[in-house]
């Protein structure tokens, strides 16, 4: 599969899978002219020049690193916690065994390198579902890679495990590299497991001779974690795995068979590589009780949340019904108020007619009393004029009361 152009189509012609040796044909990527076009030769990657040290100069160019494993991956770069596709890229594990330096490199083509991360005991290749992995590069940028197959991902992850172990000089620490995560609770001391496994010697910086395996057997290997029934590297190495999980363990001799070895199978002082596949799990009684309690608590929490949600929905329904009822009552009240106001208007009009009638027969020339009152009821100025005319005609205004006071008295009576 090519992802830049047809000229780059050969750069992922991998060597033997599973970390069993051989280098991919990546010469054209790393610009290595390197004459001798023997297609199976081991090609090299030349790291960028580093600043010269104050003393002890060491040559001008960077160290050359061999390509140990490569694969085509679909890549994503995390920007503001969002995965942004970067398309298809090449992913390679590079190494310089003499200096114990190793790198994970993402590249596009030839000398177009996208990013890199030092592979050492502080490096973590996280295994996710659906053949996805993630890592953080040297710039603290998070990346995700999707492999074409589970086998391709497993081969790449095994090589990462080997490089991490060798970066520490094959010291006293186990390297645990998950290949498949599995499901359920984490394994811990006291749990019983059934597993399939294969074991290799670590020879010449890679997978050496297989010395034991039950992968093709009908029977699984059973043991209880932490009881000393297996080598220390296994007791410690499988902790944290889950049912259905697979893990690569790189175990130093001190946590394996030590200086004694196993006759005709494991030399004295040999470092070991195991691939472990958890098939069945039986947790300790304490852990089963804790798991049952946790499941019950989770169930109660879910039930309480569902009940709370149902109560909130019921309250919302009741509020909606109450709101509809309030609106209906307000509508009826408004209608009744309108009727009362209309009735009150008729009553006020009758009172005004009576009052004006007492003040004189003729209120305005050529206008009936009813028409005059209708007009004056909504026009204070007209009412004032009518009262003044009536006062001039017959002196109906009491002594000491001006026209405005008379008007106010009439309106209060209304």
mmCIF file of C-alpha atoms in Angstrom:
data_model
loop_
_atom_site.group_PDB
_atom_site.id
_atom_site.type_symbol
_atom_site.label_atom_id
_atom_site.label_comp_id
_atom_site.label_asym_id
_atom_site.label_seq_id
_atom_site.Cartn_x
_atom_site.Cartn_y
_atom_site.Cartn_z
ATOM 1 C CA UNK A 1 0.000 0.000 0.000
ATOM 2 C CA UNK A 2 1.429 3.407 -0.915
ATOM 3 C CA UNK A 3 0.353 6.612 0.782
ATOM 4 C CA UNK A 4 2.496 9.307 -0.838
ATOM 5 C CA UNK A 5 3.206 8.271 -4.399
ATOM 6 C CA UNK A 6 4.080 5.160 -6.317
ATOM 7 C CA UNK A 7 7.819 5.723 -5.845
ATOM 8 C CA UNK A 8 7.410 5.155 -2.115
ATOM 9 C CA UNK A 9 5.443 1.970 -2.431
ATOM 10 C CA UNK A 10 8.248 -0.335 -1.272
ATOM 11 C CA UNK A 11 9.203 1.363 1.958
ATOM 12 C CA UNK A 12 7.111 -0.911 4.126
ATOM 13 C CA UNK A 13 8.291 -4.256 2.813
ATOM 14 C CA UNK A 14 8.767 -5.710 6.293
ATOM 15 C CA UNK A 15 11.138 -8.404 7.310
ATOM 16 C CA UNK A 16 10.049 -11.402 9.379
ATOM 17 C CA UNK A 17 7.221 -10.615 11.733
ATOM 18 C CA UNK A 18 7.035 -10.992 15.464
ATOM 19 C CA UNK A 19 10.362 -9.457 16.257
ATOM 20 C CA UNK A 20 12.237 -12.527 15.034
ATOM 21 C CA UNK A 21 14.909 -10.571 13.256
ATOM 22 C CA UNK A 22 15.487 -9.048 9.849
ATOM 23 C CA UNK A 23 15.280 -5.402 8.831
ATOM 24 C CA UNK A 24 12.667 -3.788 6.572
ATOM 25 C CA UNK A 25 13.661 -2.365 3.231
ATOM 26 C CA UNK A 26 13.567 1.314 4.027
ATOM 27 C CA UNK A 27 16.660 2.600 2.228
ATOM 28 C CA UNK A 28 14.826 5.027 -0.002
ATOM 29 C CA UNK A 29 13.153 6.628 2.999
ATOM 30 C CA UNK A 30 16.297 7.486 4.832
ATOM 31 C CA UNK A 31 18.165 8.662 1.815
ATOM 32 C CA UNK A 32 20.758 6.070 2.241
ATOM 33 C CA UNK A 33 22.340 5.719 -1.061
ATOM 34 C CA UNK A 34 24.580 3.201 0.391
ATOM 35 C CA UNK A 35 25.461 1.592 -2.841
ATOM 36 C CA UNK A 36 25.424 -2.100 -2.977
ATOM 37 C CA UNK A 37 21.733 -2.360 -3.616
ATOM 38 C CA UNK A 38 21.467 -5.769 -1.999
ATOM 39 C CA UNK A 39 17.768 -5.643 -1.210
ATOM 40 C CA UNK A 40 18.025 -7.472 2.103
ATOM 41 C CA UNK A 41 20.822 -5.411 3.589
ATOM 42 C CA UNK A 42 20.208 -3.618 6.876
ATOM 43 C CA UNK A 43 19.514 0.016 6.154
ATOM 44 C CA UNK A 44 20.240 2.832 8.530
ATOM 45 C CA UNK A 45 18.713 6.064 9.731
ATOM 46 C CA UNK A 46 21.004 8.989 10.486
ATOM 47 C CA UNK A 47 19.722 11.110 13.342
ATOM 48 C CA UNK A 48 19.960 14.918 13.111
ATOM 49 C CA UNK A 49 23.225 16.441 14.279
ATOM 50 C CA UNK A 50 23.385 17.293 17.958
ATOM 51 C CA UNK A 51 25.192 20.354 19.426
ATOM 52 C CA UNK A 52 28.839 19.639 20.084
ATOM 53 C CA UNK A 53 29.765 19.018 23.682
ATOM 54 C CA UNK A 54 32.236 21.319 25.347
ATOM 55 C CA UNK A 55 34.742 18.543 25.787
ATOM 56 C CA UNK A 56 35.407 15.172 24.329
ATOM 57 C CA UNK A 57 34.260 15.902 20.880
ATOM 58 C CA UNK A 58 32.959 12.794 19.276
ATOM 59 C CA UNK A 59 32.657 13.036 15.599
ATOM 60 C CA UNK A 60 30.654 15.502 13.647
ATOM 61 C CA UNK A 61 27.678 13.447 12.453
ATOM 62 C CA UNK A 62 24.858 11.858 14.385
ATOM 63 C CA UNK A 63 24.718 8.207 15.377
ATOM 64 C CA UNK A 64 23.306 5.777 12.834
ATOM 65 C CA UNK A 65 20.227 3.852 13.913
ATOM 66 C CA UNK A 66 18.993 0.645 12.303
ATOM 67 C CA UNK A 67 15.370 0.068 11.431
ATOM 68 C CA UNK A 68 14.133 -2.725 13.704
ATOM 69 C CA UNK A 69 10.410 -2.792 12.878
ATOM 70 C CA UNK A 70 8.079 -0.849 10.585
ATOM 71 C CA UNK A 71 4.411 -0.706 9.661
ATOM 72 C CA UNK A 72 1.890 1.424 7.811
ATOM 73 C CA UNK A 73 -0.450 3.217 10.220
ATOM 74 C CA UNK A 74 -3.310 5.691 10.098
ATOM 75 C CA UNK A 75 -2.338 8.542 12.384
ATOM 76 C CA UNK A 76 -4.121 11.139 14.494
ATOM 77 C CA UNK A 77 -2.676 14.126 16.293
ATOM 78 C CA UNK A 78 -4.477 15.426 19.381
ATOM 79 C CA UNK A 79 -5.195 19.156 19.242
ATOM 80 C CA UNK A 80 -7.177 20.607 22.169
ATOM 81 C CA UNK A 81 -8.112 17.068 23.192
ATOM 82 C CA UNK A 82 -9.553 16.394 19.719
ATOM 83 C CA UNK A 83 -8.070 13.753 17.386
ATOM 84 C CA UNK A 84 -7.153 15.339 14.046
ATOM 85 C CA UNK A 85 -6.375 12.936 11.209
ATOM 86 C CA UNK A 86 -2.859 13.113 9.766
ATOM 87 C CA UNK A 87 -3.482 10.418 7.167
ATOM 88 C CA UNK A 88 -1.382 7.333 6.444
ATOM 89 C CA UNK A 89 2.209 7.437 7.652
ATOM 90 C CA UNK A 90 5.034 5.011 8.205
ATOM 91 C CA UNK A 91 5.890 4.026 11.781
ATOM 92 C CA UNK A 92 9.325 2.614 12.521
ATOM 93 C CA UNK A 93 11.247 1.465 15.581
ATOM 94 C CA UNK A 94 14.891 2.509 15.234
ATOM 95 C CA UNK A 95 17.774 1.372 17.383
ATOM 96 C CA UNK A 96 21.481 1.737 18.069
ATOM 97 C CA UNK A 97 22.345 -1.247 20.283
ATOM 98 C CA UNK A 98 25.865 -0.085 21.080
ATOM 99 C CA UNK A 99 24.599 3.146 22.656
ATOM 100 C CA UNK A 100 21.305 1.660 23.860
ATOM 101 C CA UNK A 101 19.383 4.383 22.054
ATOM 102 C CA UNK A 102 15.992 3.643 20.505
ATOM 103 C CA UNK A 103 13.298 5.735 18.867
ATOM 104 C CA UNK A 104 9.777 5.512 17.498
ATOM 105 C CA UNK A 105 9.616 7.502 14.258
ATOM 106 C CA UNK A 106 6.607 8.628 12.213
ATOM 107 C CA UNK A 107 7.547 9.574 8.658
ATOM 108 C CA UNK A 108 5.908 10.492 5.368
ATOM 109 C CA UNK A 109 8.559 9.829 2.722
ATOM 110 C CA UNK A 110 12.301 9.939 2.184
ATOM 111 C CA UNK A 111 13.714 12.523 4.626
ATOM 112 C CA UNK A 112 10.284 13.865 5.593
ATOM 113 C CA UNK A 113 10.096 12.875 9.250
ATOM 114 C CA UNK A 114 6.918 13.860 11.087
ATOM 115 C CA UNK A 115 7.734 13.210 14.743
ATOM 116 C CA UNK A 116 9.823 11.010 17.020
ATOM 117 C CA UNK A 117 9.834 9.692 20.572
ATOM 118 C CA UNK A 118 12.689 8.210 22.561
ATOM 119 C CA UNK A 119 11.910 4.610 23.528
ATOM 120 C CA UNK A 120 13.199 3.913 27.028
ATOM 121 C CA UNK A 121 11.822 2.790 30.373
ATOM 122 C CA UNK A 122 9.829 6.022 30.641
ATOM 123 C CA UNK A 123 8.109 5.524 27.276
ATOM 124 C CA UNK A 124 4.603 4.036 27.171
ATOM 125 C CA UNK A 125 2.808 2.599 24.167
ATOM 126 C CA UNK A 126 -0.861 2.501 25.180
ATOM 127 C CA UNK A 127 -2.944 -0.257 23.615
ATOM 128 C CA UNK A 128 -6.530 0.639 22.772
ATOM 129 C CA UNK A 129 -9.394 -1.151 21.049
ATOM 130 C CA UNK A 130 -9.718 -1.871 17.330
ATOM 131 C CA UNK A 131 -5.941 -2.038 16.748
ATOM 132 C CA UNK A 132 -5.327 1.513 17.973
ATOM 133 C CA UNK A 133 -2.369 2.617 20.065
ATOM 134 C CA UNK A 134 -1.269 5.975 21.421
ATOM 135 C CA UNK A 135 1.959 7.562 22.614
ATOM 136 C CA UNK A 136 3.474 10.935 23.534
ATOM 137 C CA UNK A 137 6.369 12.214 21.440
ATOM 138 C CA UNK A 138 9.474 14.087 22.568
ATOM 139 C CA UNK A 139 7.595 17.389 22.298
ATOM 140 C CA UNK A 140 4.894 16.118 24.679
ATOM 141 C CA UNK A 141 2.452 15.880 21.786
ATOM 142 C CA UNK A 142 -0.018 13.007 21.951
ATOM 143 C CA UNK A 143 -0.488 10.780 18.881
ATOM 144 C CA UNK A 144 -2.710 7.836 18.014
ATOM 145 C CA UNK A 145 -1.909 5.102 15.468
ATOM 146 C CA UNK A 146 -4.291 2.607 13.895
ATOM 147 C CA UNK A 147 -2.656 -0.580 12.579
ATOM 148 C CA UNK A 148 -3.957 -2.647 9.690
ATOM 149 C CA UNK A 149 -4.206 -5.793 11.823
ATOM 150 C CA UNK A 150 -3.847 -7.114 15.343
ATOM 151 C CA UNK A 151 -0.763 -9.083 14.272
ATOM 152 C CA UNK A 152 0.955 -5.959 12.925
ATOM 153 C CA UNK A 153 0.201 -4.081 16.156
ATOM 154 C CA UNK A 154 1.485 -6.999 18.277
ATOM 155 C CA UNK A 155 4.779 -7.215 16.351
ATOM 156 C CA UNK A 156 5.316 -3.477 16.737
ATOM 157 C CA UNK A 157 4.499 -3.539 20.455
ATOM 158 C CA UNK A 158 6.846 -6.486 21.094
ATOM 159 C CA UNK A 159 9.698 -4.558 19.508
ATOM 160 C CA UNK A 160 8.899 -1.589 21.743
ATOM 161 C CA UNK A 161 9.153 -3.912 24.765
ATOM 162 C CA UNK A 162 12.544 -5.217 23.649
ATOM 163 C CA UNK A 163 13.876 -1.703 23.086
ATOM 164 C CA UNK A 164 12.683 -0.512 26.488
ATOM 165 C CA UNK A 165 14.373 -3.453 28.212
ATOM 166 C CA UNK A 166 17.648 -2.992 26.343
ATOM 167 C CA UNK A 167 17.663 0.774 26.873
ATOM 168 C CA UNK A 168 18.149 0.004 30.584
ATOM 169 C CA UNK A 169 20.969 -2.423 29.850
ATOM 170 C CA UNK A 170 18.866 -5.468 30.711
ATOM 171 C CA UNK A 171 18.789 -4.530 34.365
ATOM 172 C CA UNK A 172 16.603 -5.727 37.210
ATOM 173 C CA UNK A 173 13.230 -4.492 35.950
ATOM 174 C CA UNK A 174 10.531 -6.402 34.088
ATOM 175 C CA UNK A 175 9.107 -4.791 30.968
ATOM 176 C CA UNK A 176 5.358 -5.334 30.607
ATOM 177 C CA UNK A 177 3.869 -4.427 27.248
ATOM 178 C CA UNK A 178 0.201 -5.153 26.630
ATOM 179 C CA UNK A 179 -0.730 -6.502 23.217
ATOM 180 C CA UNK A 180 -4.475 -6.861 23.903
ATOM 181 C CA UNK A 181 -6.146 -5.210 26.904
ATOM 182 C CA UNK A 182 -8.813 -7.754 27.827
ATOM 183 C CA UNK A 183 -11.935 -7.082 29.914
ATOM 184 C CA UNK A 184 -13.047 -7.106 33.536
ATOM 185 C CA UNK A 185 -11.153 -6.637 36.777
ATOM 186 C CA UNK A 186 -7.385 -6.363 37.017
ATOM 187 C CA UNK A 187 -5.520 -9.452 38.159
ATOM 188 C CA UNK A 188 -3.673 -9.253 41.458
ATOM 189 C CA UNK A 189 -1.989 -11.502 43.993
ATOM 190 C CA UNK A 190 -4.247 -14.351 45.148
ATOM 191 C CA UNK A 191 -6.165 -14.661 41.874
ATOM 192 C CA UNK A 192 -6.129 -17.938 39.934
ATOM 193 C CA UNK A 193 -5.589 -17.897 36.174
ATOM 194 C CA UNK A 194 -5.443 -20.250 33.221
ATOM 195 C CA UNK A 195 -3.236 -19.091 30.364
ATOM 196 C CA UNK A 196 -1.493 -19.958 27.129
ATOM 197 C CA UNK A 197 2.091 -18.821 26.732
ATOM 198 C CA UNK A 198 5.259 -19.021 24.662
ATOM 199 C CA UNK A 199 8.806 -18.340 25.856
ATOM 200 C CA UNK A 200 11.938 -17.270 23.967
ATOM 201 C CA UNK A 201 15.506 -16.536 24.894
ATOM 202 C CA UNK A 202 16.556 -12.932 24.399
ATOM 203 C CA UNK A 203 19.503 -13.348 22.056
ATOM 204 C CA UNK A 204 21.378 -10.808 19.950
ATOM 205 C CA UNK A 205 18.958 -8.073 20.978
ATOM 206 C CA UNK A 206 15.895 -9.880 19.619
ATOM 207 C CA UNK A 207 13.724 -13.010 19.882
ATOM 208 C CA UNK A 208 15.970 -16.035 20.053
ATOM 209 C CA UNK A 209 15.220 -19.729 20.390
ATOM 210 C CA UNK A 210 11.774 -20.681 21.705
ATOM 211 C CA UNK A 211 12.344 -22.878 24.772
ATOM 212 C CA UNK A 212 8.752 -23.547 25.858
ATOM 213 C CA UNK A 213 5.149 -23.077 24.701
ATOM 214 C CA UNK A 214 1.668 -24.466 25.279
ATOM 215 C CA UNK A 215 0.042 -22.283 22.605
ATOM 216 C CA UNK A 216 -0.889 -25.316 20.487
ATOM 217 C CA UNK A 217 -1.867 -27.496 23.449
ATOM 218 C CA UNK A 218 -5.431 -28.243 24.469
ATOM 219 C CA UNK A 219 -4.569 -27.602 28.112
ATOM 220 C CA UNK A 220 -3.922 -24.210 29.663
ATOM 221 C CA UNK A 221 -1.344 -23.566 32.354
ATOM 222 C CA UNK A 222 -2.865 -22.861 35.778
ATOM 223 C CA UNK A 223 -1.375 -21.079 38.752
ATOM 224 C CA UNK A 224 -2.222 -18.714 41.598
ATOM 225 C CA UNK A 225 -0.568 -15.318 41.380
ATOM 226 C CA UNK A 226 1.868 -14.402 44.121
ATOM 227 C CA UNK A 227 2.257 -17.868 45.677
ATOM 228 C CA UNK A 228 5.736 -18.570 44.328
ATOM 229 C CA UNK A 229 4.619 -21.419 42.064
ATOM 230 C CA UNK A 230 6.190 -19.718 39.037
ATOM 231 C CA UNK A 231 9.248 -17.539 38.500
ATOM 232 C CA UNK A 232 9.151 -14.110 40.094
ATOM 233 C CA UNK A 233 8.965 -12.472 36.680
ATOM 234 C CA UNK A 234 5.629 -14.175 36.056
ATOM 235 C CA UNK A 235 4.172 -13.517 39.509
ATOM 236 C CA UNK A 236 4.900 -9.820 39.085
ATOM 237 C CA UNK A 237 4.486 -9.596 35.327
ATOM 238 C CA UNK A 238 0.861 -10.715 34.991
ATOM 239 C CA UNK A 239 -0.457 -8.394 37.719
ATOM 240 C CA UNK A 240 -2.812 -5.862 36.173
ATOM 241 C CA UNK A 241 -3.817 -8.040 33.232
ATOM 242 C CA UNK A 242 -7.457 -8.867 32.518
ATOM 243 C CA UNK A 243 -9.317 -11.880 31.209
ATOM 244 C CA UNK A 244 -8.754 -12.127 27.453
ATOM 245 C CA UNK A 245 -5.684 -9.927 27.664
ATOM 246 C CA UNK A 246 -2.309 -10.596 26.044
ATOM 247 C CA UNK A 247 0.999 -9.247 27.268
ATOM 248 C CA UNK A 248 4.649 -9.405 26.323
ATOM 249 C CA UNK A 249 7.016 -9.820 29.294
ATOM 250 C CA UNK A 250 10.738 -9.221 29.035
ATOM 251 C CA UNK A 251 12.235 -10.690 32.186
ATOM 252 C CA UNK A 252 15.792 -10.237 33.474
ATOM 253 C CA UNK A 253 17.696 -13.304 34.537
ATOM 254 C CA UNK A 254 17.505 -12.274 38.190
ATOM 255 C CA UNK A 255 13.704 -12.644 38.076
ATOM 256 C CA UNK A 256 13.819 -15.738 35.882
ATOM 257 C CA UNK A 257 16.039 -18.791 36.308
ATOM 258 C CA UNK A 258 19.110 -16.857 37.440
ATOM 259 C CA UNK A 259 22.582 -18.307 37.384
ATOM 260 C CA UNK A 260 21.296 -21.892 37.416
ATOM 261 C CA UNK A 261 19.188 -21.824 34.277
ATOM 262 C CA UNK A 262 17.342 -24.942 33.123
ATOM 263 C CA UNK A 263 19.367 -27.837 31.782
ATOM 264 C CA UNK A 264 19.348 -28.113 27.986
ATOM 265 C CA UNK A 265 16.733 -25.384 27.711
ATOM 266 C CA UNK A 266 17.677 -22.093 29.410
ATOM 267 C CA UNK A 267 21.315 -21.078 29.780
ATOM 268 C CA UNK A 268 22.519 -19.607 33.048
ATOM 269 C CA UNK A 269 22.003 -15.857 33.265
ATOM 270 C CA UNK A 270 19.612 -15.773 30.286
ATOM 271 C CA UNK A 271 17.101 -12.955 29.883
ATOM 272 C CA UNK A 272 13.710 -14.208 28.749
ATOM 273 C CA UNK A 273 10.765 -13.094 26.600
ATOM 274 C CA UNK A 274 7.248 -14.404 27.206
ATOM 275 C CA UNK A 275 3.929 -13.844 25.510
ATOM 276 C CA UNK A 276 1.075 -14.584 27.933
ATOM 277 C CA UNK A 277 -2.597 -14.963 26.957
ATOM 278 C CA UNK A 278 -5.112 -15.044 29.861
ATOM 279 C CA UNK A 279 -7.920 -17.505 29.123
ATOM 280 C CA UNK A 280 -9.770 -17.950 32.420
ATOM 281 C CA UNK A 281 -9.792 -16.153 35.754
ATOM 282 C CA UNK A 282 -10.980 -17.111 39.227
ATOM 283 C CA UNK A 283 -10.645 -14.235 41.641
ATOM 284 C CA UNK A 284 -9.868 -14.605 45.334
ATOM 285 C CA UNK A 285 -12.854 -14.820 47.696
ATOM 286 C CA UNK A 286 -12.129 -11.381 49.091
ATOM 287 C CA UNK A 287 -11.988 -9.904 45.636
ATOM 288 C CA UNK A 288 -15.183 -11.680 44.560
ATOM 289 C CA UNK A 289 -16.945 -10.247 47.625
ATOM 290 C CA UNK A 290 -15.612 -6.783 46.823
ATOM 291 C CA UNK A 291 -16.669 -7.128 43.186
ATOM 292 C CA UNK A 292 -20.168 -8.255 44.214
ATOM 293 C CA UNK A 293 -20.462 -5.328 46.632
ATOM 294 C CA UNK A 294 -19.236 -2.926 43.965
ATOM 295 C CA UNK A 295 -21.729 -4.333 41.442
ATOM 296 C CA UNK A 296 -24.574 -4.021 43.963
ATOM 297 C CA UNK A 297 -23.563 -0.446 44.772
ATOM 298 C CA UNK A 298 -23.422 0.402 41.077
ATOM 299 C CA UNK A 299 -26.870 -1.126 40.593
ATOM 300 C CA UNK A 300 -28.291 0.871 43.508
ATOM 301 C CA UNK A 301 -26.713 4.032 42.164
ATOM 302 C CA UNK A 302 -28.205 3.411 38.743
ATOM 303 C CA UNK A 303 -31.635 2.726 40.274
ATOM 304 C CA UNK A 304 -31.435 5.914 42.365
ATOM 305 C CA UNK A 305 -30.471 7.918 39.296
ATOM 306 C CA UNK A 306 -33.368 6.441 37.331
ATOM 307 C CA UNK A 307 -35.781 7.194 40.186
ATOM 308 C CA UNK A 308 -34.508 10.771 40.433
ATOM 309 C CA UNK A 309 -34.903 11.203 36.694
ATOM 310 C CA UNK A 310 -38.466 9.843 36.817
ATOM 311 C CA UNK A 311 -39.345 12.180 39.728
ATOM 312 C CA UNK A 312 -37.961 15.158 37.823
ATOM 313 C CA UNK A 313 -40.014 14.209 34.770
ATOM 314 C CA UNK A 314 -43.162 13.859 36.892
ATOM 315 C CA UNK A 315 -42.526 17.259 38.507
ATOM 316 C CA UNK A 316 -42.106 18.819 35.083
ATOM 317 C CA UNK A 317 -45.400 17.285 33.939
ATOM 318 C CA UNK A 318 -47.189 18.575 37.054
ATOM 319 C CA UNK A 319 -45.730 22.041 36.558
ATOM 320 C CA UNK A 320 -46.934 22.036 32.961
ATOM 321 C CA UNK A 321 -50.457 21.021 34.054
ATOM 322 C CA UNK A 322 -50.483 23.707 36.775
ATOM 323 C CA UNK A 323 -49.318 26.311 34.276
ATOM 324 C CA UNK A 324 -52.132 25.396 31.881
ATOM 325 C CA UNK A 325 -54.635 25.587 34.748
ATOM 326 C CA UNK A 326 -53.328 29.004 35.843
ATOM 327 C CA UNK A 327 -53.608 30.320 32.317
ATOM 328 C CA UNK A 328 -57.199 29.123 32.108
ATOM 329 C CA UNK A 329 -58.085 30.790 35.448
ATOM 330 C CA UNK A 330 -56.425 34.026 34.360
ATOM 331 C CA UNK A 331 -58.408 33.963 31.139
ATOM 332 C CA UNK A 332 -61.676 33.537 32.994
ATOM 333 C CA UNK A 333 -60.765 36.288 35.449
ATOM 334 C CA UNK A 334 -59.901 38.655 32.622
ATOM 335 C CA UNK A 335 -63.235 37.996 30.956
ATOM 336 C CA UNK A 336 -65.089 38.608 34.215
ATOM 337 C CA UNK A 337 -63.144 41.831 34.813
ATOM 338 C CA UNK A 338 -64.053 43.090 31.370
ATOM 339 C CA UNK A 339 -67.707 42.427 32.089
ATOM 340 C CA UNK A 340 -67.496 44.194 35.454
ATOM 341 C CA UNK A 341 -65.741 47.194 33.919
ATOM 342 C CA UNK A 342 -68.395 47.406 31.253
ATOM 343 C CA UNK A 343 -71.108 47.229 33.916
ATOM 344 C CA UNK A 344 -69.321 49.790 36.042
ATOM 345 C CA UNK A 345 -69.209 52.126 33.068
ATOM 346 C CA UNK A 346 -72.967 51.923 32.651
ATOM 347 C CA UNK A 347 -73.458 52.585 36.383
ATOM 348 C CA UNK A 348 -71.133 55.615 36.351
ATOM 349 C CA UNK A 349 -72.930 56.945 33.299
ATOM 350 C CA UNK A 350 -76.281 56.703 35.075
ATOM 351 C CA UNK A 351 -74.928 58.530 38.138
ATOM 352 C CA UNK A 352 -73.515 61.312 35.942
ATOM 353 C CA UNK A 353 -76.858 61.713 34.133
ATOM 354 C CA UNK A 354 -78.623 62.003 37.474
ATOM 355 C CA UNK A 355 -76.116 64.560 38.737
ATOM 356 C CA UNK A 356 -76.293 66.669 35.594
ATOM 357 C CA UNK A 357 -80.054 66.473 35.560
ATOM 358 C CA UNK A 358 -80.173 67.984 39.059
ATOM 359 C CA UNK A 359 -77.977 70.873 37.826
ATOM 360 C CA UNK A 360 -80.293 71.832 34.993
ATOM 361 C CA UNK A 361 -82.420 70.553 32.163
ATOM 362 C CA UNK A 362 -80.181 71.660 29.311
ATOM 363 C CA UNK A 363 -76.552 70.649 29.486
ATOM 364 C CA UNK A 364 -75.364 71.506 25.983
ATOM 365 C CA UNK A 365 -77.466 73.179 23.281
ATOM 366 C CA UNK A 366 -78.706 70.738 20.674
ATOM 367 C CA UNK A 367 -77.285 67.676 22.465
ATOM 368 C CA UNK A 368 -79.207 65.236 24.559
ATOM 369 C CA UNK A 369 -78.186 64.656 28.167
ATOM 370 C CA UNK A 370 -77.139 61.076 27.417
ATOM 371 C CA UNK A 371 -74.919 62.132 24.514
ATOM 372 C CA UNK A 372 -73.375 64.931 26.558
ATOM 373 C CA UNK A 373 -72.583 62.603 29.442
ATOM 374 C CA UNK A 374 -71.067 60.009 27.076
ATOM 375 C CA UNK A 375 -68.749 62.664 25.727
ATOM 376 C CA UNK A 376 -67.896 64.268 29.083
ATOM 377 C CA UNK A 377 -67.193 60.940 30.808
ATOM 378 C CA UNK A 378 -64.051 60.505 28.711
ATOM 379 C CA UNK A 379 -63.096 64.183 28.380
ATOM 380 C CA UNK A 380 -62.309 66.142 31.605
ATOM 381 C CA UNK A 381 -62.004 69.424 29.686
ATOM 382 C CA UNK A 382 -65.497 69.043 28.253
ATOM 383 C CA UNK A 383 -66.849 68.202 31.698
ATOM 384 C CA UNK A 384 -65.286 71.413 33.080
ATOM 385 C CA UNK A 385 -66.918 73.420 30.310
ATOM 386 C CA UNK A 386 -70.330 71.883 30.992
ATOM 387 C CA UNK A 387 -70.099 72.651 34.681
ATOM 388 C CA UNK A 388 -69.124 76.263 34.004
ATOM 389 C CA UNK A 389 -72.062 76.696 31.631
ATOM 390 C CA UNK A 390 -74.417 75.236 34.167
ATOM 391 C CA UNK A 391 -73.077 77.557 36.896
ATOM 392 C CA UNK A 392 -73.624 80.607 34.710
ATOM 393 C CA UNK A 393 -77.120 79.447 33.857
ATOM 394 C CA UNK A 394 -78.417 78.746 37.345
ATOM 395 C CA UNK A 395 -75.755 79.075 40.042
ATOM 396 C CA UNK A 396 -75.776 75.377 40.852
ATOM 397 C CA UNK A 397 -72.254 75.487 42.217
ATOM 398 C CA UNK A 398 -72.286 75.716 46.043
ATOM 399 C CA UNK A 399 -70.731 78.746 47.731
ATOM 400 C CA UNK A 400 -66.909 78.428 48.084
ATOM 401 C CA UNK A 401 -66.552 75.601 45.498
ATOM 402 C CA UNK A 402 -64.806 76.408 42.244
ATOM 403 C CA UNK A 403 -65.353 74.566 39.021
ATOM 404 C CA UNK A 404 -62.389 72.226 39.496
ATOM 405 C CA UNK A 405 -63.585 71.179 42.937
ATOM 406 C CA UNK A 406 -67.029 70.578 41.535
ATOM 407 C CA UNK A 407 -65.504 68.405 38.807
ATOM 408 C CA UNK A 408 -63.501 66.377 41.352
ATOM 409 C CA UNK A 409 -66.611 65.814 43.438
ATOM 410 C CA UNK A 410 -68.501 64.521 40.424
ATOM 411 C CA UNK A 411 -65.669 62.171 39.471
ATOM 412 C CA UNK A 412 -65.481 60.839 43.056
ATOM 413 C CA UNK A 413 -69.156 60.135 42.970
ATOM 414 C CA UNK A 414 -68.667 58.221 39.775
#
